[in-house]
Coordinates of N, CA, C and O in Angstrom, one line a residue:
M1 N -20.6 -43.1 10.8 CA -21.7 -42.2 11.0 C -21.2 -40.8 10.8 O -22.0 -40.0 10.2
A2 N -20.0 -40.5 11.2 CA -19.5 -39.1 11.0 C -19.4 -38.8 9.5 O -19.6 -37.7 9.1
D3 N -19.0 -39.8 8.8 CA -18.8 -39.7 7.3 C -20.2 -39.3 6.7 O -20.2 -38.5 5.8
N4 N -21.2 -40.0 7.1 CA -22.6 -39.7 6.6 C -23.0 -38.3 6.9 O -23.5 -37.6 6.0
H5 N -22.7 -37.9 8.1 CA -23.1 -36.5 8.5 C -22.3 -35.5 7.6 O -22.9 -34.5 7.2
F6 N -21.0 -35.7 7.4 CA -20.2 -34.8 6.6 C -20.7 -34.8 5.2 O -20.8 -33.7 4.6
Q7 N -21.1 -35.9 4.7 CA -21.6 -36.0 3.3 C -22.9 -35.3 3.1 O -23.1 -34.6 2.1
N8 N -23.8 -35.4 4.1 CA -25.1 -34.8 4.0 C -25.0 -33.3 4.1 O -25.9 -32.6 3.7
T9 N -24.0 -32.8 4.8 CA -23.9 -31.3 5.1 C -23.4 -30.6 3.9 O -23.5 -29.4 3.8
Q10 N -22.7 -31.2 2.9 CA -22.2 -30.6 1.8 C -23.3 -30.3 0.8 O -24.1 -31.2 0.5
P11 N -23.3 -29.1 0.2 CA -24.3 -28.8 -0.8 C -24.1 -29.7 -2.1 O -22.9 -30.1 -2.3
M12 N -25.1 -29.9 -2.8 CA -25.0 -30.8 -4.0 C -24.1 -30.1 -5.0 O -23.4 -30.8 -5.7
T13 N -24.2 -28.8 -5.1 CA -23.3 -28.1 -6.1 C -21.9 -28.3 -5.8 O -21.0 -28.4 -6.7
H14 N -21.6 -28.2 -4.5 CA -20.2 -28.4 -4.1 C -19.7 -29.8 -4.5 O -18.5 -29.9 -5.0
Q15 N -20.5 -30.8 -4.3 CA -20.1 -32.2 -4.7 C -20.0 -32.3 -6.2 O -19.1 -33.0 -6.7
M16 N -20.8 -31.6 -6.9 CA -20.8 -31.6 -8.4 C -19.5 -30.9 -8.9 O -18.9 -31.4 -9.8
V17 N -19.1 -29.8 -8.2 CA -17.8 -29.2 -8.6 C -16.7 -30.1 -8.3 O -15.7 -30.2 -9.1
K18 N -16.7 -30.8 -7.2 CA -15.6 -31.7 -6.9 C -15.6 -32.8 -7.9 O -14.5 -33.2 -8.4
A19 N -16.7 -33.3 -8.3 CA -16.7 -34.4 -9.3 C -16.2 -33.9 -10.7 O -15.5 -34.6 -11.4
A20 N -16.6 -32.7 -11.0 CA -16.1 -32.1 -12.3 C -14.6 -31.9 -12.3 O -13.9 -32.1 -13.2
T21 N -14.1 -31.5 -11.1 CA -12.7 -31.3 -11.0 C -11.9 -32.6 -11.1 O -10.9 -32.7 -11.7
A22 N -12.5 -33.7 -10.5 CA -11.9 -35.0 -10.6 C -11.9 -35.5 -12.0 O -10.9 -36.0 -12.5
A23 N -13.0 -35.3 -12.7 CA -13.0 -35.7 -14.1 C -12.1 -35.0 -15.0 O -11.4 -35.5 -15.8
T24 N -11.9 -33.7 -14.7 CA -11.0 -32.9 -15.5 C -9.6 -33.3 -15.2 O -8.8 -33.4 -16.2
A25 N -9.2 -33.4 -13.9 CA -7.8 -33.7 -13.6 C -7.5 -35.1 -14.1 O -6.4 -35.3 -14.7
G26 N -8.3 -36.1 -13.9 CA -8.0 -37.5 -14.3 C -8.0 -37.6 -15.8 O -7.1 -38.2 -16.4
G27 N -9.0 -36.9 -16.5 CA -9.0 -37.0 -17.9 C -7.8 -36.3 -18.5 O -7.2 -36.8 -19.5
S28 N -7.4 -35.2 -18.0 CA -6.2 -34.5 -18.5 C -4.9 -35.4 -18.4 O -4.1 -35.5 -19.3
L29 N -4.8 -36.1 -17.2 CA -3.6 -37.0 -17.1 C -3.7 -38.2 -18.0 O -2.7 -38.6 -18.5
L30 N -4.9 -38.7 -18.2 CA -5.0 -39.8 -19.1 C -4.7 -39.4 -20.6 O -4.1 -40.1 -21.3
I31 N -5.2 -38.2 -21.0 CA -4.9 -37.7 -22.3 C -3.4 -37.5 -22.4 O -2.8 -37.8 -23.5
L32 N -2.8 -36.9 -21.4 CA -1.3 -36.7 -21.5 C -0.6 -38.0 -21.6 O 0.4 -38.1 -22.4
S33 N -1.1 -39.0 -20.9 CA -0.5 -40.3 -21.0 C -0.6 -40.9 -22.4 O 0.4 -41.4 -23.0
G34 N -1.7 -40.8 -23.0 CA -1.9 -41.2 -24.4 C -1.1 -40.4 -25.4 O -0.5 -41.0 -26.3
L35 N -1.0 -39.1 -25.2 CA -0.2 -38.3 -26.1 C 1.3 -38.7 -26.0 O 2.0 -38.7 -27.0
I36 N 1.8 -38.9 -24.8 CA 3.2 -39.3 -24.7 C 3.4 -40.7 -25.4 O 4.4 -40.9 -26.0
L37 N 2.5 -41.6 -25.2 CA 2.6 -42.9 -25.9 C 2.6 -42.7 -27.4 O 3.5 -43.3 -28.1
A38 N 1.7 -41.9 -27.9 CA 1.6 -41.7 -29.4 C 2.9 -41.0 -29.9 O 3.5 -41.3 -30.9
G39 N 3.3 -40.0 -29.1 CA 4.6 -39.3 -29.5 C 5.8 -40.2 -29.5 O 6.7 -40.0 -30.3
T40 N 5.8 -41.1 -28.5 CA 7.0 -42.0 -28.5 C 7.0 -42.9 -29.7 O 8.0 -43.1 -30.3
V41 N 5.8 -43.4 -30.1 CA 5.7 -44.3 -31.2 C 6.1 -43.5 -32.5 O 6.8 -44.0 -33.4
I42 N 5.5 -42.3 -32.7 CA 5.8 -41.5 -33.9 C 7.3 -41.1 -33.9 O 8.0 -41.3 -35.0
A43 N 7.9 -40.7 -32.8 CA 9.3 -40.4 -32.8 C 10.2 -41.6 -33.1 O 11.2 -41.5 -33.8
L44 N 9.8 -42.7 -32.6 CA 10.5 -44.0 -32.9 C 10.4 -44.3 -34.4 O 11.4 -44.7 -35.0
T45 N 9.2 -44.1 -34.9 CA 9.0 -44.4 -36.3 C 9.8 -43.5 -37.2 O 10.4 -43.9 -38.2
I46 N 9.9 -42.2 -36.9 CA 10.7 -41.3 -37.7 C 12.2 -41.5 -37.5 O 13.0 -41.4 -38.4
A47 N 12.6 -41.7 -36.3 CA 14.1 -41.8 -36.0 C 14.7 -43.1 -36.4 O 15.9 -43.1 -36.7
T48 N 14.0 -44.2 -36.4 CA 14.6 -45.5 -36.7 C 15.3 -45.5 -38.0 O 16.4 -46.0 -38.1
P49 N 14.7 -45.1 -39.1 CA 15.4 -45.1 -40.4 C 16.7 -44.3 -40.4 O 17.7 -44.7 -41.0
L50 N 16.6 -43.1 -39.7 CA 17.8 -42.3 -39.6 C 19.0 -43.1 -38.9 O 20.1 -43.0 -39.3
F51 N 18.6 -43.7 -37.8 CA 19.6 -44.5 -37.1 C 20.2 -45.6 -38.0 O 21.4 -45.9 -37.9
V52 N 19.3 -46.3 -38.7 CA 19.8 -47.4 -39.6 C 20.7 -46.9 -40.7 O 21.7 -47.5 -41.0
I53 N 20.4 -45.7 -41.3 CA 21.2 -45.2 -42.4 C 22.5 -44.7 -41.9 O 23.6 -45.0 -42.5
F54 N 22.6 -44.0 -40.8 CA 23.8 -43.3 -40.4 C 24.6 -44.0 -39.3 O 25.6 -43.5 -38.8
S55 N 24.2 -45.2 -38.8 CA 24.9 -45.8 -37.7 C 24.9 -47.3 -38.0 O 24.2 -47.9 -38.8
P56 N 25.8 -48.0 -37.3 CA 25.8 -49.5 -37.4 C 24.5 -50.0 -36.8 O 23.7 -49.3 -36.2
V57 N 24.3 -51.3 -37.1 CA 23.0 -51.9 -36.7 C 22.7 -51.9 -35.2 O 21.6 -51.7 -34.8
L58 N 23.7 -52.2 -34.4 CA 23.5 -52.4 -33.0 C 23.2 -51.1 -32.2 O 22.4 -51.1 -31.3
V59 N 23.8 -50.0 -32.7 CA 23.6 -48.8 -32.0 C 22.2 -48.3 -32.1 O 21.6 -47.9 -31.1
P60 N 21.6 -48.2 -33.3 CA 20.2 -47.8 -33.4 C 19.3 -48.7 -32.7 O 18.2 -48.3 -32.1
A61 N 19.6 -50.0 -32.7 CA 18.7 -50.9 -32.0 C 18.7 -50.7 -30.5 O 17.6 -50.7 -29.9
L62 N 19.9 -50.4 -30.0 CA 20.0 -50.1 -28.5 C 19.2 -48.7 -28.2 O 18.5 -48.6 -27.2
I63 N 19.5 -47.7 -29.1 CA 18.8 -46.4 -28.8 C 17.3 -46.6 -29.0 O 16.5 -46.0 -28.2
A64 N 16.9 -47.3 -30.0 CA 15.4 -47.4 -30.2 C 14.8 -48.2 -29.1 O 13.7 -47.8 -28.6
T65 N 15.4 -49.2 -28.6 CA 14.9 -49.9 -27.4 C 14.8 -49.0 -26.2 O 13.9 -49.0 -25.4
A66 N 15.9 -48.2 -26.0 CA 15.9 -47.3 -24.8 C 14.8 -46.2 -25.0 O 14.1 -45.9 -24.0
L67 N 14.6 -45.7 -26.2 CA 13.5 -44.7 -26.4 C 12.1 -45.4 -26.2 O 11.2 -44.8 -25.6
L68 N 12.0 -46.5 -26.7 CA 10.7 -47.2 -26.6 C 10.4 -47.5 -25.1 O 9.3 -47.3 -24.6
A69 N 11.4 -48.0 -24.4 CA 11.2 -48.3 -23.0 C 10.9 -47.0 -22.2 O 10.0 -47.0 -21.3
T70 N 11.6 -46.0 -22.5 CA 11.4 -44.7 -21.8 C 10.0 -44.2 -22.0 O 9.3 -43.7 -21.1
G71 N 9.5 -44.3 -23.3 CA 8.2 -43.8 -23.6 C 7.1 -44.6 -22.9 O 6.1 -44.1 -22.4
F72 N 7.3 -45.9 -22.9 CA 6.3 -46.8 -22.2 C 6.3 -46.6 -20.7 O 5.2 -46.5 -20.1
I73 N 7.4 -46.4 -20.2 CA 7.5 -46.1 -18.7 C 6.8 -44.8 -18.4 O 6.1 -44.7 -17.4
A74 N 7.1 -43.7 -19.2 CA 6.5 -42.4 -18.9 C 5.0 -42.5 -19.1 O 4.2 -42.0 -18.3
S75 N 4.6 -43.2 -20.2 CA 3.1 -43.3 -20.4 C 2.5 -44.1 -19.3 O 1.4 -43.7 -18.8
G76 N 3.0 -45.1 -18.9 CA 2.5 -45.9 -17.8 C 2.5 -45.1 -16.5 O 1.5 -45.2 -15.7
G77 N 3.5 -44.3 -16.3 CA 3.6 -43.5 -15.0 C 2.5 -42.5 -15.0 O 1.8 -42.3 -14.0
F78 N 2.2 -41.8 -16.1 CA 1.1 -40.8 -16.2 C -0.2 -41.5 -16.0 O -1.1 -41.0 -15.4
G79 N -0.3 -42.7 -16.6 CA -1.6 -43.5 -16.4 C -1.8 -43.8 -15.0 O -2.9 -43.7 -14.5
V80 N -0.8 -44.3 -14.3 CA -0.9 -44.6 -12.8 C -1.2 -43.4 -12.0 O -2.1 -43.4 -11.1
A81 N -0.6 -42.2 -12.4 CA -0.9 -41.0 -11.7 C -2.3 -40.6 -11.9 O -3.0 -40.1 -11.0
A82 N -2.8 -40.7 -13.1 CA -4.2 -40.4 -13.4 C -5.2 -41.2 -12.6 O -6.1 -40.7 -12.0
V83 N -4.9 -42.5 -12.5 CA -5.8 -43.4 -11.7 C -5.7 -43.1 -10.3 O -6.7 -43.1 -9.5
T84 N -4.5 -42.8 -9.8 CA -4.3 -42.4 -8.4 C -5.1 -41.2 -8.0 O -5.8 -41.1 -7.0
V85 N -5.0 -40.1 -8.9 CA -5.7 -38.9 -8.6 C -7.2 -39.1 -8.7 O -7.9 -38.6 -7.8
L86 N -7.7 -39.8 -9.6 CA -9.1 -40.1 -9.7 C -9.6 -40.9 -8.4 O -10.6 -40.6 -7.9
S87 N -8.8 -41.8 -8.0 CA -9.2 -42.6 -6.8 C -9.2 -41.7 -5.6 O -10.1 -41.8 -4.8
W88 N -8.2 -40.8 -5.4 CA -8.1 -39.9 -4.3 C -9.3 -39.0 -4.3 O -10.0 -38.8 -3.3
I89 N -9.6 -38.4 -5.4 CA -10.7 -37.4 -5.5 C -12.0 -38.1 -5.3 O -12.9 -37.6 -4.6
Y90 N -12.2 -39.3 -5.8 CA -13.4 -40.1 -5.5 C -13.6 -40.3 -4.1 O -14.7 -40.1 -3.5
R91 N -12.6 -40.7 -3.4 CA -12.7 -40.9 -1.9 C -13.0 -39.6 -1.2 O -13.7 -39.6 -0.2
Y92 N -12.4 -38.5 -1.7 CA -12.6 -37.2 -1.0 C -14.1 -36.8 -1.2 O -14.7 -36.3 -0.3
V93 N -14.6 -37.0 -2.4 CA -16.0 -36.6 -2.8 C -17.0 -37.4 -2.0 O -18.0 -36.9 -1.5
T94 N -16.7 -38.7 -1.9 CA -17.6 -39.6 -1.2 C -17.5 -39.5 0.4 O -18.2 -40.2 1.1
G95 N -16.5 -38.7 0.9 CA -16.4 -38.5 2.3 C -15.6 -39.6 3.0 O -15.8 -39.8 4.2
R96 N -14.8 -40.4 2.3 CA -14.0 -41.5 2.9 C -12.7 -41.0 3.5 O -11.9 -41.8 4.0
H97 N -12.4 -39.7 3.5 CA -11.3 -39.1 4.1 C -9.9 -39.7 3.7 O -9.3 -40.4 4.4
P98 N -9.5 -39.4 2.4 CA -8.2 -39.9 2.0 C -7.1 -39.1 2.6 O -7.3 -38.1 3.3
P99 N -5.9 -39.6 2.5 CA -4.7 -38.9 3.1 C -4.6 -37.5 2.6 O -4.8 -37.2 1.4
A100 N -4.2 -36.6 3.5 CA -4.0 -35.2 3.2 C -5.3 -34.4 3.0 O -5.3 -33.2 2.6
A101 N -6.5 -35.0 3.2 CA -7.7 -34.3 3.0 C -7.8 -33.1 4.0 O -8.3 -32.0 3.7
D102 N -7.4 -33.3 5.3 CA -7.4 -32.3 6.3 C -6.5 -31.1 5.8 O -6.9 -29.9 6.0
Q103 N -5.4 -31.4 5.3 CA -4.5 -30.3 4.8 C -5.2 -29.5 3.7 O -5.1 -28.3 3.6
L104 N -5.8 -30.2 2.8 CA -6.5 -29.5 1.7 C -7.7 -28.6 2.2 O -7.8 -27.5 1.8
D105 N -8.4 -29.2 3.2 CA -9.5 -28.4 3.8 C -9.0 -27.2 4.5 O -9.5 -26.1 4.5
S106 N -7.9 -27.4 5.3 CA -7.2 -26.3 6.0 C -6.7 -25.2 5.1 O -6.9 -24.0 5.4
A107 N -6.1 -25.6 4.0 CA -5.6 -24.7 3.0 C -6.7 -23.9 2.4 O -6.6 -22.6 2.2
G108 N -7.8 -24.5 2.1 CA -9.0 -23.8 1.6 C -9.5 -22.8 2.6 O -9.9 -21.7 2.2
M109 N -9.6 -23.2 3.9 CA -10.1 -22.2 4.9 C -9.1 -21.0 5.0 O -9.6 -19.9 5.2
K110 N -7.8 -21.3 5.0 CA -6.8 -20.2 5.2 C -6.9 -19.3 4.0 O -6.9 -18.1 4.1
L111 N -7.1 -19.8 2.8 CA -7.2 -19.0 1.6 C -8.5 -18.1 1.7 O -8.4 -16.9 1.3
A112 N -9.6 -18.7 2.1 CA -10.8 -17.9 2.2 C -10.7 -16.9 3.3 O -11.2 -15.7 3.1
S113 N -10.0 -17.2 4.4 CA -9.8 -16.2 5.4 C -9.0 -15.0 4.9 O -9.3 -13.9 5.2
K114 N -7.9 -15.4 4.2 CA -7.0 -14.3 3.7 C -7.7 -13.5 2.7 O -7.6 -12.2 2.7
A115 N -8.6 -14.1 1.9 CA -9.4 -13.3 0.9 C -10.3 -12.3 1.6 O -10.5 -11.2 1.2
R116 N -11.0 -12.8 2.7 CA -11.8 -11.9 3.4 C -11.0 -10.7 4.0 O -11.5 -9.6 4.0
E117 N -9.8 -11.0 4.6 CA -9.0 -10.0 5.2 C -8.6 -8.9 4.1 O -8.7 -7.7 4.4
M118 N -8.3 -9.4 2.9 CA -7.9 -8.5 1.8 C -9.1 -7.7 1.4 O -8.9 -6.5 1.1
K119 N -10.2 -8.3 1.4 CA -11.5 -7.5 1.0 C -11.8 -6.4 2.0 O -12.0 -5.3 1.6
D120 N -11.7 -6.8 3.3 CA -11.9 -5.8 4.3 C -10.9 -4.7 4.3 O -11.2 -3.5 4.5
R121 N -9.6 -5.1 4.1 CA -8.6 -4.1 4.0 C -8.8 -3.1 2.8 O -8.6 -1.9 2.9
A122 N -9.2 -3.7 1.7 CA -9.4 -2.8 0.5 C -10.6 -1.9 0.8 O -10.6 -0.7 0.3
A123 N -11.6 -2.4 1.4 CA -12.8 -1.6 1.8 C -12.4 -0.4 2.7 O -12.8 0.7 2.5
Q124 N -11.5 -0.7 3.6 CA -11.0 0.3 4.6 C -10.2 1.4 3.8 O -10.4 2.6 4.0
L125 N -9.3 0.9 2.9 CA -8.5 1.9 2.2 C -9.3 2.7 1.2 O -9.1 3.9 1.1
T126 N -10.3 2.1 0.5 CA -11.1 2.9 -0.4 C -12.0 3.8 0.4 O -12.3 4.9 -0.1
G127 N -12.5 3.4 1.5 CA -13.3 4.3 2.4 C -12.5 5.5 2.9 O -13.0 6.6 3.0
A128 N -11.2 5.2 3.3 CA -10.4 6.3 3.8 C -10.0 7.3 2.7 O -9.9 8.4 2.9
A129 N -9.8 6.7 1.5 CA -9.4 7.6 0.3 C -10.6 8.5 -0.1 O -10.4 9.6 -0.6
A130 N -11.8 7.9 0.0 CA -13.0 8.7 -0.4 C -13.3 9.8 0.6 O -13.9 10.8 0.2
S131 N -12.8 9.7 1.8 CA -13.1 10.7 2.9 C -12.3 12.0 2.7 O -11.3 12.1 2.2

């Protein structure tokens, strides 16, 4: 019931901004994951003939396998990170209170408070300088 109350008190634009942020963060991580995968395949394609020409057969095979495994692991890791971020933000937007949501809200309030203090201080200084 408290979750419903929290969800209803948020303005629609605020929820839309959260959803846009979620889509941007998740999409960026997914694109990064795909780019790393493509880069790994291209680098392996370019490097493999050089390894074959300048090294014995087993050394390039071992290096190529290590590069391929590293690329797939990095690509998979970024994919998992993207899905995790999207899942966290979805739960935050829908009011399901994911881990560290309180810390995020607290940091936002502190930042807004500090911005108000700086604005008031600037107004005081400019008012004193004008006098």
